[in-house]
Every structure is written in structure tokens, then in C-alpha cells.
Coordinates of C-alpha atoms in Angstrom, one line a residue:
X1 CA -0.3 0.2 0.1
X2 CA 2.5 2.4 0.7
X3 CA 5.1 1.6 -2.3
X4 CA 1.7 2.3 -4.4
X5 CA 0.7 5.4 -2.8
X6 CA 4.4 6.9 -3.9
X7 CA 3.6 5.8 -6.9
X8 CA 0.7 7.8 -6.9
X9 CA 2.3 10.9 -5.5
X10 CA 4.9 10.8 -8.1
X11 CA 3.0 9.7 -11.3
X12 CA 1.1 13.7 -9.9
X13 CA 4.8 15.2 -9.6
X14 CA 5.0 13.6 -13.1
X15 CA 1.6 15.7 -14.5
X16 CA 2.0 18.0 -12.2
X17 CA 5.5 19.2 -13.9
X18 CA 4.2 18.5 -17.7
X19 CA 1.0 21.2 -17.4
X20 CA 2.5 23.6 -16.0
X21 CA 6.4 23.0 -18.2
X22 CA 2.7 23.4 -21.6
X23 CA 0.5 25.6 -20.3
X24 CA 2.3 28.6 -20.8
X25 CA 2.6 28.1 -24.5
X26 CA -1.3 27.3 -24.4
X27 CA -3.0 30.3 -26.3
X28 CA -5.4 31.1 -23.8
X29 CA -3.6 30.6 -21.0
X30 CA -5.0 32.2 -17.3
X31 CA -1.7 32.3 -15.6
X32 CA -1.5 31.1 -11.6
X33 CA -0.3 34.0 -9.2
X34 CA 3.2 33.6 -8.4
X35 CA 5.9 35.5 -7.3
X36 CA 8.6 36.1 -8.7
X37 CA 8.7 37.2 -12.9
X38 CA 7.8 34.1 -15.4
X39 CA 8.2 34.3 -18.8
X40 CA 4.9 33.7 -21.2
X41 CA 5.9 32.4 -25.2
X42 CA 2.9 32.6 -27.1
X43 CA 3.0 31.0 -30.6
X44 CA 1.3 33.2 -33.2
X45 CA 0.8 31.7 -37.0
X46 CA -1.1 35.1 -39.3
X47 CA -3.6 32.6 -41.4
X48 CA -6.7 32.8 -43.7
X49 CA -10.0 31.7 -42.1
X50 CA -12.5 31.6 -43.9
X51 CA -15.9 32.6 -42.2
X52 CA -19.7 33.0 -42.1
X53 CA -21.3 36.8 -40.2
X54 CA -24.1 38.2 -42.9
X55 CA -24.7 36.2 -44.9
X56 CA -21.8 36.2 -46.8
X57 CA -18.7 34.0 -46.7
X58 CA -15.0 35.3 -47.1
X59 CA -12.0 35.1 -46.6
X60 CA -10.2 37.1 -43.8
X61 CA -6.6 36.7 -41.9
X62 CA -7.0 36.4 -38.4
X63 CA -4.0 35.3 -35.6
X64 CA -4.3 30.8 -35.4
X65 CA -8.4 30.7 -37.1
X66 CA -9.0 32.7 -34.0
X67 CA -11.7 35.8 -34.4
X68 CA -11.1 37.8 -32.1
X69 CA -7.3 36.5 -31.9
X70 CA -5.9 34.8 -29.1
X71 CA -6.0 36.4 -25.3
X72 CA -2.4 37.1 -24.0
X73 CA -2.1 36.5 -20.3
X74 CA 1.3 37.7 -18.1
X75 CA 0.9 39.3 -14.7
X76 CA 3.1 42.3 -13.6
X77 CA 7.0 42.1 -14.6
X78 CA 6.3 39.0 -16.3
X79 CA 8.9 38.9 -19.6
X80 CA 6.3 37.8 -23.0
X81 CA 7.7 36.3 -26.1
X82 CA 5.7 35.4 -29.3
X83 CA 6.6 34.3 -32.4
X84 CA 4.8 34.7 -35.4
X85 CA 4.6 33.2 -38.8
X86 CA 3.3 34.1 -41.1
X87 CA 1.3 31.8 -43.5
X88 CA -1.0 34.8 -44.9
X89 CA -0.5 36.0 -48.4
X90 CA -0.3 39.5 -46.8
X91 CA 2.2 41.1 -45.0
X92 CA 1.9 41.4 -41.4
X93 CA 3.5 43.3 -38.3
X94 CA 2.4 43.0 -35.2
X95 CA 1.0 46.2 -32.4
X96 CA 1.3 45.6 -27.8
X97 CA -0.9 48.7 -27.0
X98 CA 0.2 50.1 -24.2
X99 CA 3.0 48.1 -23.4
X100 CA 5.4 50.8 -22.7
X101 CA 8.7 48.4 -24.7
X102 CA 10.9 49.1 -22.1
X103 CA 14.5 49.1 -23.5
X104 CA 12.6 46.5 -26.6
X105 CA 11.3 49.1 -29.5
X106 CA 12.4 46.7 -31.8
X107 CA 9.2 44.9 -30.7
X108 CA 7.3 47.7 -30.8
X109 CA 5.1 46.3 -34.4
X110 CA 4.1 49.4 -36.5
X111 CA 5.3 48.5 -40.7
X112 CA 8.7 50.9 -41.4
X113 CA 8.8 52.5 -38.2
X114 CA 10.4 50.0 -35.8
X115 CA 10.7 47.0 -38.2
X116 CA 9.7 45.5 -41.6
X117 CA 7.2 43.7 -42.7
X118 CA 6.2 39.5 -41.4
X119 CA 6.5 38.4 -45.1
X120 CA 4.1 35.5 -46.5
X121 CA 7.2 32.4 -45.1
X122 CA 8.7 34.6 -42.5
X123 CA 8.9 34.4 -38.7
X124 CA 9.7 36.5 -36.7
X125 CA 9.5 36.6 -31.9
X126 CA 8.2 38.7 -30.2
X127 CA 10.4 40.3 -27.1
X128 CA 9.3 42.3 -24.1
X129 CA 8.9 42.9 -20.0
X130 CA 5.4 44.6 -19.1
X131 CA 7.5 46.4 -16.2
X132 CA 5.5 47.4 -14.4
X133 CA 2.2 47.6 -16.0
X134 CA -0.5 45.4 -15.2
X135 CA -4.0 45.6 -15.8
X136 CA -6.2 45.7 -20.1
X137 CA -4.2 46.0 -23.2
X138 CA -4.3 44.8 -26.6
X139 CA -2.5 43.1 -29.9
X140 CA -2.8 44.1 -33.2
X141 CA -1.9 44.5 -36.8
X142 CA -0.3 47.7 -37.6
X143 CA 0.6 47.4 -42.2
X144 CA -2.6 48.1 -44.3
X145 CA -5.8 47.8 -43.2
X146 CA -5.5 43.9 -41.5
X147 CA -6.3 45.7 -37.9
X148 CA -9.6 45.6 -39.0
X149 CA -9.7 41.6 -37.9
X150 CA -6.0 40.5 -37.2
X151 CA -6.4 41.2 -33.1
X152 CA -6.7 40.5 -29.5
X153 CA -6.8 41.1 -25.6
X154 CA -4.2 41.7 -23.1
X155 CA -4.4 40.4 -19.2
X156 CA -1.6 41.6 -16.8
X157 CA -3.0 41.3 -13.8
X158 CA -1.3 42.3 -10.8
X159 CA 1.5 40.8 -8.7
X160 CA 1.0 38.0 -5.7
X161 CA -1.5 39.4 -3.0
X162 CA -1.8 42.1 -4.6
X163 CA -5.3 42.7 -4.2
X164 CA -7.2 44.2 -6.8
X165 CA -8.0 48.5 -5.6
X166 CA -11.8 47.8 -5.9
X167 CA -15.0 45.3 -4.7
X168 CA -12.9 41.8 -6.0
X169 CA -15.9 40.9 -9.2
X170 CA -17.5 38.0 -9.4
X171 CA -16.1 37.4 -13.4
X172 CA -14.5 38.5 -15.4
X173 CA -15.0 39.0 -19.2
X174 CA -13.3 40.6 -22.9
X175 CA -15.7 43.0 -24.6
X176 CA -13.4 43.4 -27.4
X177 CA -15.2 46.4 -29.9
X178 CA -15.2 45.8 -34.0
X179 CA -16.1 46.4 -37.2
X180 CA -16.9 44.1 -40.1
X181 CA -16.9 44.5 -43.2
X182 CA -17.6 42.3 -45.9
X183 CA -14.7 43.2 -48.6
X184 CA -11.3 43.0 -48.8
X185 CA -9.8 45.1 -46.3
X186 CA -6.7 45.8 -48.1
X187 CA -8.2 46.1 -51.2
X188 CA -10.8 48.7 -50.0
X189 CA -6.8 49.8 -48.4
X190 CA -6.2 51.0 -52.0
X191 CA -9.3 52.0 -53.6
X192 CA -10.0 54.4 -51.3
X193 CA -6.8 55.9 -51.2
X194 CA -6.4 55.7 -55.0
X195 CA -9.5 57.2 -55.2
X196 CA -8.2 60.6 -53.1
X197 CA -12.1 59.9 -51.3
X198 CA -13.9 59.0 -48.0
X199 CA -13.9 55.4 -46.9
X200 CA -17.0 53.0 -47.0
X201 CA -19.2 52.3 -43.9
X202 CA -18.4 49.3 -41.9
X203 CA -21.2 47.0 -43.0
X204 CA -21.8 45.8 -39.3
X205 CA -20.3 46.8 -35.7
X206 CA -19.2 44.2 -33.7
X207 CA -19.0 42.7 -29.8
X208 CA -15.7 40.1 -29.3
X209 CA -17.0 39.4 -33.2
X210 CA -20.2 38.4 -33.6
X211 CA -23.2 42.0 -34.6
X212 CA -26.4 40.7 -33.3
X213 CA -29.8 40.3 -33.9
X214 CA -29.6 44.0 -35.6
X215 CA -27.9 42.5 -38.7
X216 CA -29.4 40.8 -41.5
X217 CA -28.3 36.2 -40.8
X218 CA -27.1 37.9 -37.2
X219 CA -29.7 36.0 -34.8
X220 CA -28.0 33.5 -33.9
X221 CA -24.7 36.0 -34.0
X222 CA -24.8 37.3 -30.1
X223 CA -21.8 37.7 -27.4
X224 CA -24.2 37.1 -24.3
X225 CA -22.6 37.4 -20.6
X226 CA -24.8 34.7 -18.0
X227 CA -25.6 36.9 -14.9
X228 CA -26.0 35.7 -11.0
X229 CA -27.7 37.9 -9.4
X230 CA -26.5 40.4 -7.0
X231 CA -22.5 39.4 -8.3
X232 CA -20.3 42.6 -10.1
X233 CA -19.1 42.4 -13.2
X234 CA -15.8 43.2 -14.4
X235 CA -15.4 44.5 -17.8
X236 CA -12.4 44.9 -19.7
X237 CA -13.7 47.1 -22.1
X238 CA -11.4 47.0 -25.5
X239 CA -11.7 49.6 -28.9
X240 CA -10.5 48.3 -31.6
X241 CA -12.4 49.4 -34.3
X242 CA -10.9 50.8 -37.2
X243 CA -12.5 53.9 -38.1
X244 CA -15.5 55.4 -35.6
X245 CA -15.7 55.5 -31.7
X246 CA -18.6 54.6 -29.8
X247 CA -20.7 54.8 -27.1
X248 CA -21.3 51.8 -25.4
X249 CA -24.3 51.0 -22.5
X250 CA -26.3 48.5 -21.2
X251 CA -29.7 48.4 -20.4
X252 CA -30.3 49.9 -17.3
X253 CA -27.8 49.7 -15.3
X254 CA -24.0 51.8 -14.5
X255 CA -20.7 51.1 -15.8
X256 CA -18.8 52.2 -13.1
X257 CA -15.1 53.3 -13.9
X258 CA -11.5 51.3 -12.2
X259 CA -9.2 52.0 -15.0
X260 CA -8.2 53.0 -17.9
X261 CA -6.0 52.0 -20.6
X262 CA -4.2 49.5 -18.7
X263 CA -3.5 52.7 -14.8
X264 CA -6.4 52.9 -12.0
X265 CA -8.5 55.7 -11.2
X266 CA -10.9 57.0 -9.1
X267 CA -14.9 55.1 -10.0
X268 CA -16.6 57.0 -11.5
X269 CA -20.5 55.5 -12.4
X270 CA -21.6 56.3 -15.7
X271 CA -24.6 55.5 -18.1
X272 CA -22.5 54.9 -21.1
X273 CA -18.9 55.0 -22.0
X274 CA -17.3 56.6 -25.2
X275 CA -13.9 54.6 -26.8
X276 CA -12.1 55.3 -29.2
X277 CA -9.6 53.6 -31.6
X278 CA -7.0 51.6 -29.8
X279 CA -8.4 52.6 -25.5
X280 CA -9.6 50.3 -23.4
X281 CA -12.0 51.0 -20.1
X282 CA -12.4 47.8 -17.5
X283 CA -15.6 48.9 -15.8
X284 CA -17.3 47.2 -12.7
X285 CA -21.6 46.1 -12.8
X286 CA -23.5 44.6 -10.6
X287 CA -26.4 42.7 -11.4
X288 CA -29.1 44.6 -9.5
X289 CA -32.1 44.6 -11.3
X290 CA -34.7 42.9 -11.7
X291 CA -34.2 39.1 -13.5
X292 CA -34.3 39.8 -17.6
X293 CA -32.1 40.0 -20.4
X294 CA -30.5 43.1 -20.9
X295 CA -29.3 45.1 -23.7
X296 CA -25.1 46.0 -24.3
X297 CA -25.4 48.0 -27.2
X298 CA -22.5 49.3 -29.3
X299 CA -23.3 52.5 -31.4
X300 CA -21.2 55.0 -33.0
X301 CA -20.1 58.4 -31.8
X302 CA -19.6 60.3 -35.1
X303 CA -17.9 64.1 -34.3
X304 CA -16.9 65.4 -38.2
X305 CA -19.9 66.2 -39.8
X306 CA -20.8 65.3 -43.8
X307 CA -19.5 61.8 -43.3
X308 CA -20.7 58.5 -43.5
X309 CA -20.6 55.9 -41.5
X310 CA -22.9 52.4 -40.2
X311 CA -25.3 53.4 -38.2
X312 CA -26.9 50.1 -37.0
X313 CA -26.3 49.1 -33.8
X314 CA -23.9 46.1 -32.0
X315 CA -25.7 44.0 -29.6
X316 CA -25.1 41.5 -26.6
X317 CA -26.4 40.2 -24.0
X318 CA -26.5 41.1 -19.9
X319 CA -28.9 37.8 -19.1
X320 CA -29.8 37.0 -15.6
X321 CA -30.0 33.6 -14.7
X322 CA -33.7 33.3 -14.0
X323 CA -34.4 35.0 -17.6
X324 CA -36.3 33.8 -20.2
X325 CA -34.0 31.9 -23.1
X326 CA -36.0 32.7 -26.4
X327 CA -37.9 36.7 -24.2
X328 CA -37.9 40.1 -25.7
X329 CA -34.4 42.0 -24.4
X330 CA -35.4 45.3 -22.9
X331 CA -33.5 48.4 -24.6
X332 CA -30.0 49.7 -23.5
X333 CA -30.4 53.3 -24.6
X334 CA -27.8 55.3 -26.0
X335 CA -26.7 59.8 -26.6
X336 CA -27.4 60.9 -30.5
X337 CA -24.6 60.2 -32.4
X338 CA -23.3 63.5 -32.7
X339 CA -23.6 64.3 -28.5
X340 CA -20.4 66.0 -28.3
X341 CA -20.9 65.9 -24.5
X342 CA -21.8 63.2 -23.8
X343 CA -17.9 62.0 -24.6
X344 CA -16.6 64.9 -23.4
X345 CA -17.5 64.0 -20.0
X346 CA -16.2 60.8 -19.5
X347 CA -12.6 62.4 -20.2
X348 CA -13.9 64.3 -17.6
X349 CA -14.4 63.2 -14.0
X350 CA -11.4 60.6 -15.4
X351 CA -8.5 61.1 -12.2
X352 CA -6.0 59.5 -10.9
X353 CA -6.2 56.7 -8.1
X354 CA -4.2 58.6 -6.5
X355 CA -1.8 61.9 -6.1
X356 CA 1.7 61.1 -9.3
X357 CA 4.3 62.7 -9.6
X358 CA 3.6 65.1 -12.7
X359 CA 6.8 66.3 -14.5
X360 CA 6.4 70.5 -13.1
X361 CA 9.3 71.9 -14.6
X362 CA 9.5 71.7 -18.4
X363 CA 12.2 71.0 -20.9
X364 CA 9.7 71.0 -24.2
X365 CA 7.0 72.0 -25.2
X366 CA 5.2 71.3 -28.4
X367 CA 2.1 72.8 -30.0
X368 CA 1.0 70.3 -32.4
X369 CA -2.2 70.9 -34.5
X370 CA -4.5 67.1 -35.9
X371 CA -6.9 68.0 -38.5
X372 CA -7.4 66.9 -41.9
X373 CA -5.9 68.8 -45.4
X374 CA -7.6 69.0 -49.3
X375 CA -4.8 68.4 -51.9
X376 CA -5.1 69.4 -54.7
X377 CA -5.4 67.6 -57.7
X378 CA -2.7 66.2 -59.7
X379 CA -4.5 63.5 -61.6
X380 CA -5.1 63.4 -65.0
X381 CA -8.2 62.0 -64.2
X382 CA -9.2 63.6 -61.4
X383 CA -13.4 62.6 -61.8
X384 CA -11.7 58.8 -60.0
X385 CA -9.0 60.3 -58.8
X386 CA -9.6 62.9 -56.9
X387 CA -12.6 62.4 -54.6
X388 CA -12.1 64.7 -52.5
X389 CA -15.0 68.8 -51.0
X390 CA -14.2 70.6 -54.6
X391 CA -12.4 67.8 -56.3
X392 CA -9.5 67.9 -54.3
X393 CA -7.1 64.5 -52.6
X394 CA -8.0 64.4 -49.3
X395 CA -4.6 63.9 -46.6
X396 CA -4.1 64.3 -42.8
X397 CA -1.7 65.9 -41.3
X398 CA 0.2 67.2 -38.0
X399 CA 1.8 70.7 -38.2
X400 CA 0.3 70.5 -41.8
X401 CA 2.6 67.5 -42.5
X402 CA 1.6 64.9 -44.0
X403 CA 3.1 61.6 -43.1
X404 CA 5.2 60.2 -45.2
X405 CA 5.5 56.2 -45.3
X406 CA 9.1 55.1 -46.1
X407 CA 10.2 52.0 -48.1
X408 CA 12.7 51.2 -45.2
X409 CA 12.3 50.6 -40.6
X410 CA 13.2 54.3 -39.7
X411 CA 14.6 53.1 -36.0
X412 CA 17.0 50.2 -37.9
X413 CA 17.8 52.8 -39.8
X414 CA 19.0 54.9 -37.2
X415 CA 20.7 52.7 -35.3
X416 CA 22.4 51.8 -37.8
X417 CA 23.5 55.3 -39.0
X418 CA 21.4 55.0 -43.1
X419 CA 20.7 57.8 -43.9
X420 CA 18.5 59.3 -46.8
X421 CA 14.8 57.3 -45.3
X422 CA 13.7 60.4 -42.9
X423 CA 14.5 64.2 -42.0
X424 CA 15.0 65.3 -38.1
X425 CA 13.3 68.0 -39.4
X426 CA 9.8 68.4 -38.0
X427 CA 8.5 71.6 -36.3
X428 CA 7.6 72.0 -33.2
X429 CA 5.5 74.4 -33.6
X430 CA 2.9 75.4 -36.7
X431 CA 4.2 76.9 -39.6
X432 CA 1.4 79.7 -39.1
X433 CA -0.9 80.5 -36.0
X434 CA -4.6 80.9 -36.9
X435 CA -8.1 80.9 -35.8
X436 CA -7.4 76.8 -35.9
X437 CA -11.6 76.0 -34.7
X438 CA -13.1 78.6 -36.4
X439 CA -10.7 80.6 -38.3
X440 CA -8.5 77.7 -40.1
X441 CA -8.9 77.7 -44.5
X442 CA -12.0 74.8 -45.1
X443 CA -13.0 75.6 -48.7
X444 CA -11.7 74.8 -51.0
X445 CA -10.4 76.8 -53.3
X446 CA -8.4 77.8 -50.4
X447 CA -5.0 76.1 -49.8
X448 CA -6.2 73.3 -48.0
X449 CA -2.8 71.8 -48.5
X450 CA -0.5 70.5 -46.2
X451 CA 3.5 68.9 -47.2
X452 CA 4.7 66.1 -47.7
X453 CA 6.9 64.4 -46.3
X454 CA 9.0 61.6 -43.4
X455 CA 9.9 64.1 -41.2
X456 CA 10.6 62.9 -37.3
X457 CA 11.1 65.0 -34.3
X458 CA 14.1 64.5 -31.9
X459 CA 14.4 64.9 -27.7
X460 CA 17.2 63.8 -25.5
X461 CA 17.2 61.5 -23.0
X462 CA 15.1 62.6 -20.0
X463 CA 14.4 65.6 -21.5
X464 CA 10.2 66.0 -19.8
X465 CA 8.3 67.1 -22.7
X466 CA 4.8 69.2 -22.0
X467 CA 2.8 68.7 -25.8
X468 CA 0.1 70.7 -26.4
X469 CA -2.3 68.7 -28.7
X470 CA -5.2 71.5 -31.0
X471 CA -7.6 70.0 -32.8
X472 CA -8.7 72.6 -36.2
X473 CA -11.2 73.0 -37.9
X474 CA -9.9 72.4 -41.6
X475 CA -12.2 70.2 -43.4
X476 CA -13.9 69.5 -39.9
X477 CA -13.6 69.5 -36.3
X478 CA -13.8 65.6 -35.6
X479 CA -12.6 63.9 -32.4
X480 CA -9.2 62.6 -33.5
X481 CA -8.0 59.2 -30.2
X482 CA -4.2 60.1 -30.5
X483 CA -2.1 57.7 -29.2
X484 CA 1.7 58.1 -28.3
X485 CA 4.4 54.9 -28.2
X486 CA 6.2 53.3 -26.0
X487 CA 4.8 55.6 -23.5
X488 CA 1.7 56.9 -20.8
X489 CA 1.6 59.5 -20.4
X490 CA -0.4 62.5 -18.1
X491 CA -3.5 64.2 -19.5
X492 CA -3.0 67.1 -17.5
X493 CA -5.8 69.8 -18.4
X494 CA -8.2 69.2 -21.6
X495 CA -10.9 71.9 -23.0
X496 CA -13.1 73.1 -25.9
X497 CA -11.7 76.2 -28.0
X498 CA -8.1 77.6 -29.6
X499 CA -5.5 76.0 -26.2
X500 CA -5.2 79.8 -24.2
X501 CA -2.3 79.2 -21.9
X502 CA -3.6 81.6 -19.2
X503 CA -6.9 80.5 -19.2
X504 CA -6.6 77.0 -19.1
X505 CA -6.7 74.7 -16.2
X506 CA -4.8 72.5 -15.5
X507 CA -4.9 69.5 -13.2
X508 CA -1.2 68.6 -11.2
X509 CA -2.6 66.5 -8.7
X510 CA -4.5 63.1 -10.0
X511 CA -4.4 63.3 -13.7
X512 CA -5.4 60.8 -16.0
X513 CA -2.2 58.9 -17.1
X514 CA -3.6 56.8 -20.7
X515 CA -1.9 55.9 -24.3
X516 CA -4.9 57.6 -26.6
X517 CA -6.3 60.2 -25.5
X518 CA -9.2 61.3 -27.3
X519 CA -8.8 65.4 -28.6
X520 CA -12.2 67.1 -28.5
X521 CA -14.2 67.9 -31.7
X522 CA -12.4 71.4 -31.6
X523 CA -10.4 71.8 -29.2
X524 CA -7.5 70.7 -26.9
X525 CA -5.3 68.7 -25.1
X526 CA -2.6 69.0 -23.6
X527 CA 0.1 66.5 -22.2
X528 CA 3.0 65.9 -19.6
X529 CA 5.7 62.1 -20.4
X530 CA 9.6 62.0 -19.5
X531 CA 11.2 60.7 -22.4
X532 CA 13.3 57.8 -20.6
X533 CA 12.7 54.8 -23.6
X534 CA 15.4 55.1 -26.4
X535 CA 13.8 54.0 -30.3
X536 CA 12.0 55.8 -32.5
X537 CA 8.3 55.8 -31.3
X538 CA 5.0 56.7 -33.5
X539 CA 3.0 59.1 -32.7
X540 CA -0.4 59.4 -34.6
X541 CA -4.7 58.9 -34.7
X542 CA -5.8 55.6 -34.5
X543 CA -9.3 55.9 -36.6
X544 CA -7.4 54.4 -39.4
X545 CA -8.1 56.1 -42.2
X546 CA -6.6 59.1 -41.0
X547 CA -3.0 57.6 -40.5
X548 CA -3.1 56.4 -44.0
X549 CA -3.2 60.4 -44.7
X550 CA -1.3 60.8 -42.6
X551 CA -2.2 62.1 -39.6
X552 CA 1.3 60.6 -37.5
X553 CA 4.8 61.0 -36.4
X554 CA 7.8 59.8 -35.3
X555 CA 9.3 60.5 -33.1
X556 CA 12.8 59.4 -31.8
X557 CA 14.2 59.5 -28.7
X558 CA 17.6 59.2 -28.1
X559 CA 20.2 57.3 -26.4
X560 CA 20.9 57.1 -22.3
X561 CA 24.5 57.7 -20.0
X562 CA 23.7 54.8 -18.9
X563 CA 23.4 50.8 -19.2
X564 CA 19.6 50.8 -19.2
X565 CA 19.6 54.1 -21.2
X566 CA 21.1 52.5 -24.3
X567 CA 18.5 50.4 -26.7
X568 CA 19.7 47.4 -27.4
X569 CA 21.0 45.7 -30.6
X570 CA 18.7 44.5 -32.8
X571 CA 17.5 41.0 -32.6
X572 CA 19.2 38.1 -35.3
X573 CA 16.0 37.7 -36.3
X574 CA 14.5 41.1 -37.2
X575 CA 12.5 40.5 -40.9
X576 CA 14.3 41.8 -44.0
X577 CA 12.5 44.8 -45.8

């Protein structure tokens, strides 16, 4: 009997060892909380996968055949290694949105900024450490418009023994907002850019890949949360949409924001929230209403004027146990699509959970205008190629410079001192000051052109930066979700109209710490950060069409003096152009 017990015990230990050894490689593995830094390995295969939605069947690029893609689970301070093998006909890169890539800029992912794309049949291993980071992030393709279907969540748990600073939820659920097109996304992008005009609206909005019953052939394509009455749930909201900002609400329930862009906030309770593409929110919702099926609705926030957009709401269900399975769902009330106040109210109430150390003595004060442009038509076939307002070609710019993406990695060119791919002359202030909100030259034939170039702005290591982002009315005022790679930043100020340093109110005590800020319609946002991570960092609008039109810039942060202040050598498997 004793030998049998010993044998069974040894067998148990062997099984436990094998499970722990291999579980790190399983996509979607949720790590147990334990002390010390671990390494999490994931294997991503870029594949084309056939799916049927909206009465149509099509092939889409995916990771491991999943849409949305696999969840990357980790713990604060873990190292993550993701081997990406491209088995699709498309070039691919993956960006780890919100991960600060401390001394790992080579793994940041934007195509032709930090790497050349992974070509068909090639692979590349992304390696990064989650230094003092926890919360909800996401990953997505960062080449062409493949982000439309190539995306997934990243969930980073606190260290062992460190609780959430809010009521521990009964369950957690990932909610990814997306958009779906029935046509091939690469072909759509090429056609839009060739036309000089605006993109078509999405064919559907999706919640975790499902459009819900408001769309054709989608009565059964519905995401559902089964809720236990009286329990509190944590919803990890991620906006992975391509070209649309979105309101989210649950019928008759209030949402309490406790985290924004993977940073804790003071609790803020709202009837609905708004997320721009690239933004994440963690919200608590308590099932404290009568037993029923409640709609979770996702609808558009369309801030620009005279733009066509999808206006059919995507629906999921927040369904109490005991509710009639086939009963009607109580509808969720969403704001009107152009309710700017509803969008602004969320941002107005956000505060960091605790007082923070905001950079005070600013070394570099930058002022950057953002907006759209209409370039002069230079085509011999203007009816086909110049479909923007006044017979022009759409563009977008920062400080009236439309970014031209090179055909070689800027980071590699900078690191190896290879000339000819970029310049270092992006202006730190607008080329011309005027009434940005009310007096922009937005009516052709007035000059609405922008300059083109692959311009970068260089910062010394350790520079304390204040950056004013100013929306302009050239073509139209609009809410722009601006994302900065490699950093989070304090949003110290936020307002409507033209920025005025004499009247602007700044919060230097507990401002929210974010990586994507929605610069308000006809307004401004002030952010601060310390440039202490060397590399080439993309800053751009997360509306994909605006990125394609050139609303972006690259900030180059130089090496510091110490060994932990210098960018390491590029990895051996870095893709070649």
C-alpha cells in the first residue's frame, strides 16, 4: 500500500510538472498568481480563415484561425515572447498596444517605423517585459488595414498578493469592440487611397466578433454574459475598431470606470461610456436589477460632419440566470451619434486613483495641430482620382505635415545611421498660427494643402515634455484618438476652443495616465511625459483612415548615458525589407 501511495504521488508530481511546463505555450492560458518573474511564450500563426457573417462567406486574415484572436495572459513584470509565423499572403506586423516596450523598441511593431513587415513564409519573435504594468491592453496588426480582423486582448494581472483597488469581481469578461467589412480590407484601403476620397462605412459593428440581431443573418451571432443576480462583474472594454469611435451602454445598469488604458482611476460611475479606437476601459457592473435579459449596446460616436457611417447598433446580452431564454431584451439607451457632451463628460471625470508625480519643470514645450487637409488634384483623371471636397485629394496632418511612410524601418535606419529615409525637422510648433477652430481655411479653393514628408522630432534622453494637441477645423473639426507608442502620459489639461495658456486649467495632482487621448471636437488636450525610453516612437491618430492619410509623426528619443538607458542591438531575426 505504501509503495502504491508513493507511486501515485510521484505520478502526480510528473503530471503537475508537465502541465506547468507546457501550459505557458497554450494560447489563452490564464497564469496562476505566483511570486517572481515568469516568461510567457505564445505561438501566433497568421492565417486566412473562412467565416460566414451577414449572409456572406469570406476569407479573413486571423491569428491561429480565431476572430477575435487569442488572449495573451501574463502578470506584472513578466517577460512575454510571441513567435509570429506568417502563413498568410499578406505582409504582417503586430503592435502590443499600450505596452511601453522598455528598452525593447524593436518589438513595438508598427510597420516601417520599428521594423519591416514579416513577409509570407517568414517569422519573427517579439520579446518584451511588462515593467510595472498591469491591466487591460490589446494587440493588433499594424500594417495596411489588417487591424480590422487581426486583433486580440492582453490581460496582465497584478503581482501575487496585490489586490485590485476595488471590489473583487465575481467574474471578468473581455469585451472587444470591432467593425466588419464584407470586402477584402487591403483592397478597400487601396481603392480609398486611389480615389482621393473618404472610406466606406463598415458593414457591421461587432462585440467580440458578433454583430447581434439587428443585422441580417445574425440572429444567432450574439455574445452573451450569463449574470448571477447580485454579483459584480468586471468588463474589460477594448475598442479595436478601425475608423469609428463608439458609445457603450447596458440597459438599466450603470458602469463604474476603475481603469483607463491599464491604469487605475478613481471610481467614476456613468450611464454609458465612449471609447475611441485604441482605448481600453475597465468597468464594474452589478447585476442588481430584476431578472431579465438586458441589451449591451455598441453604437457610433461620429464627431466629424458630412461623413457617412454605419448607424446600426451592435447588440450583446447581459442576461440574468432565470430570465426567459427567448424573451425580449430590454433596450439600452445610447446617446445621439453626435452628442459631443456625452463623449466629453467621460474624460472630464477621469482622475488617477492616487496623487501622481507629474513633470513640473518642462524642458520642451511642443504645440501640435491635428486635422484633415484637401490636397490639390494632380491627376489626369480627376473624376476617378480626386473625389474629395472641391475635387481634391484627402490628406491628414500634424502641424500641416502629412507623414509619408518610408519603405525601410526608421528605427533601423536611425540605429545604423543610414541616411535618406527620414529627416529630423518636424516643427515643434505650427508653421502658421491662426484661429484653428473657427478660422481654418476649410473651403477650397482656399489653400487646404499640407506638406508631405517623413519628418521626425528628436528628443534628448530624460527630456520633460509638454505637448499641446490642438484640433483644427480644416475640412471639419473632429475627435481624434491620438496614440503614443512606447509611453503613457499624464493628461493634465483638456478643453474646447483654441488652447490659451493664460486661461487653461491644469490638473497637476491626479491627472489620468493614458496612452491614447481623444482630442475633443474643436478643442485641445495637454499631455506631459518624460522621454526616458530610447527608440523611434510612432504618434498617430488611431482612426485608420487618418493614419493612412498621414496624421502621424515619429518621436526619436536618443540614448542616455547609463547601460539601462541605451537601446540594445536589433534582434537577429528582425525582418528585412
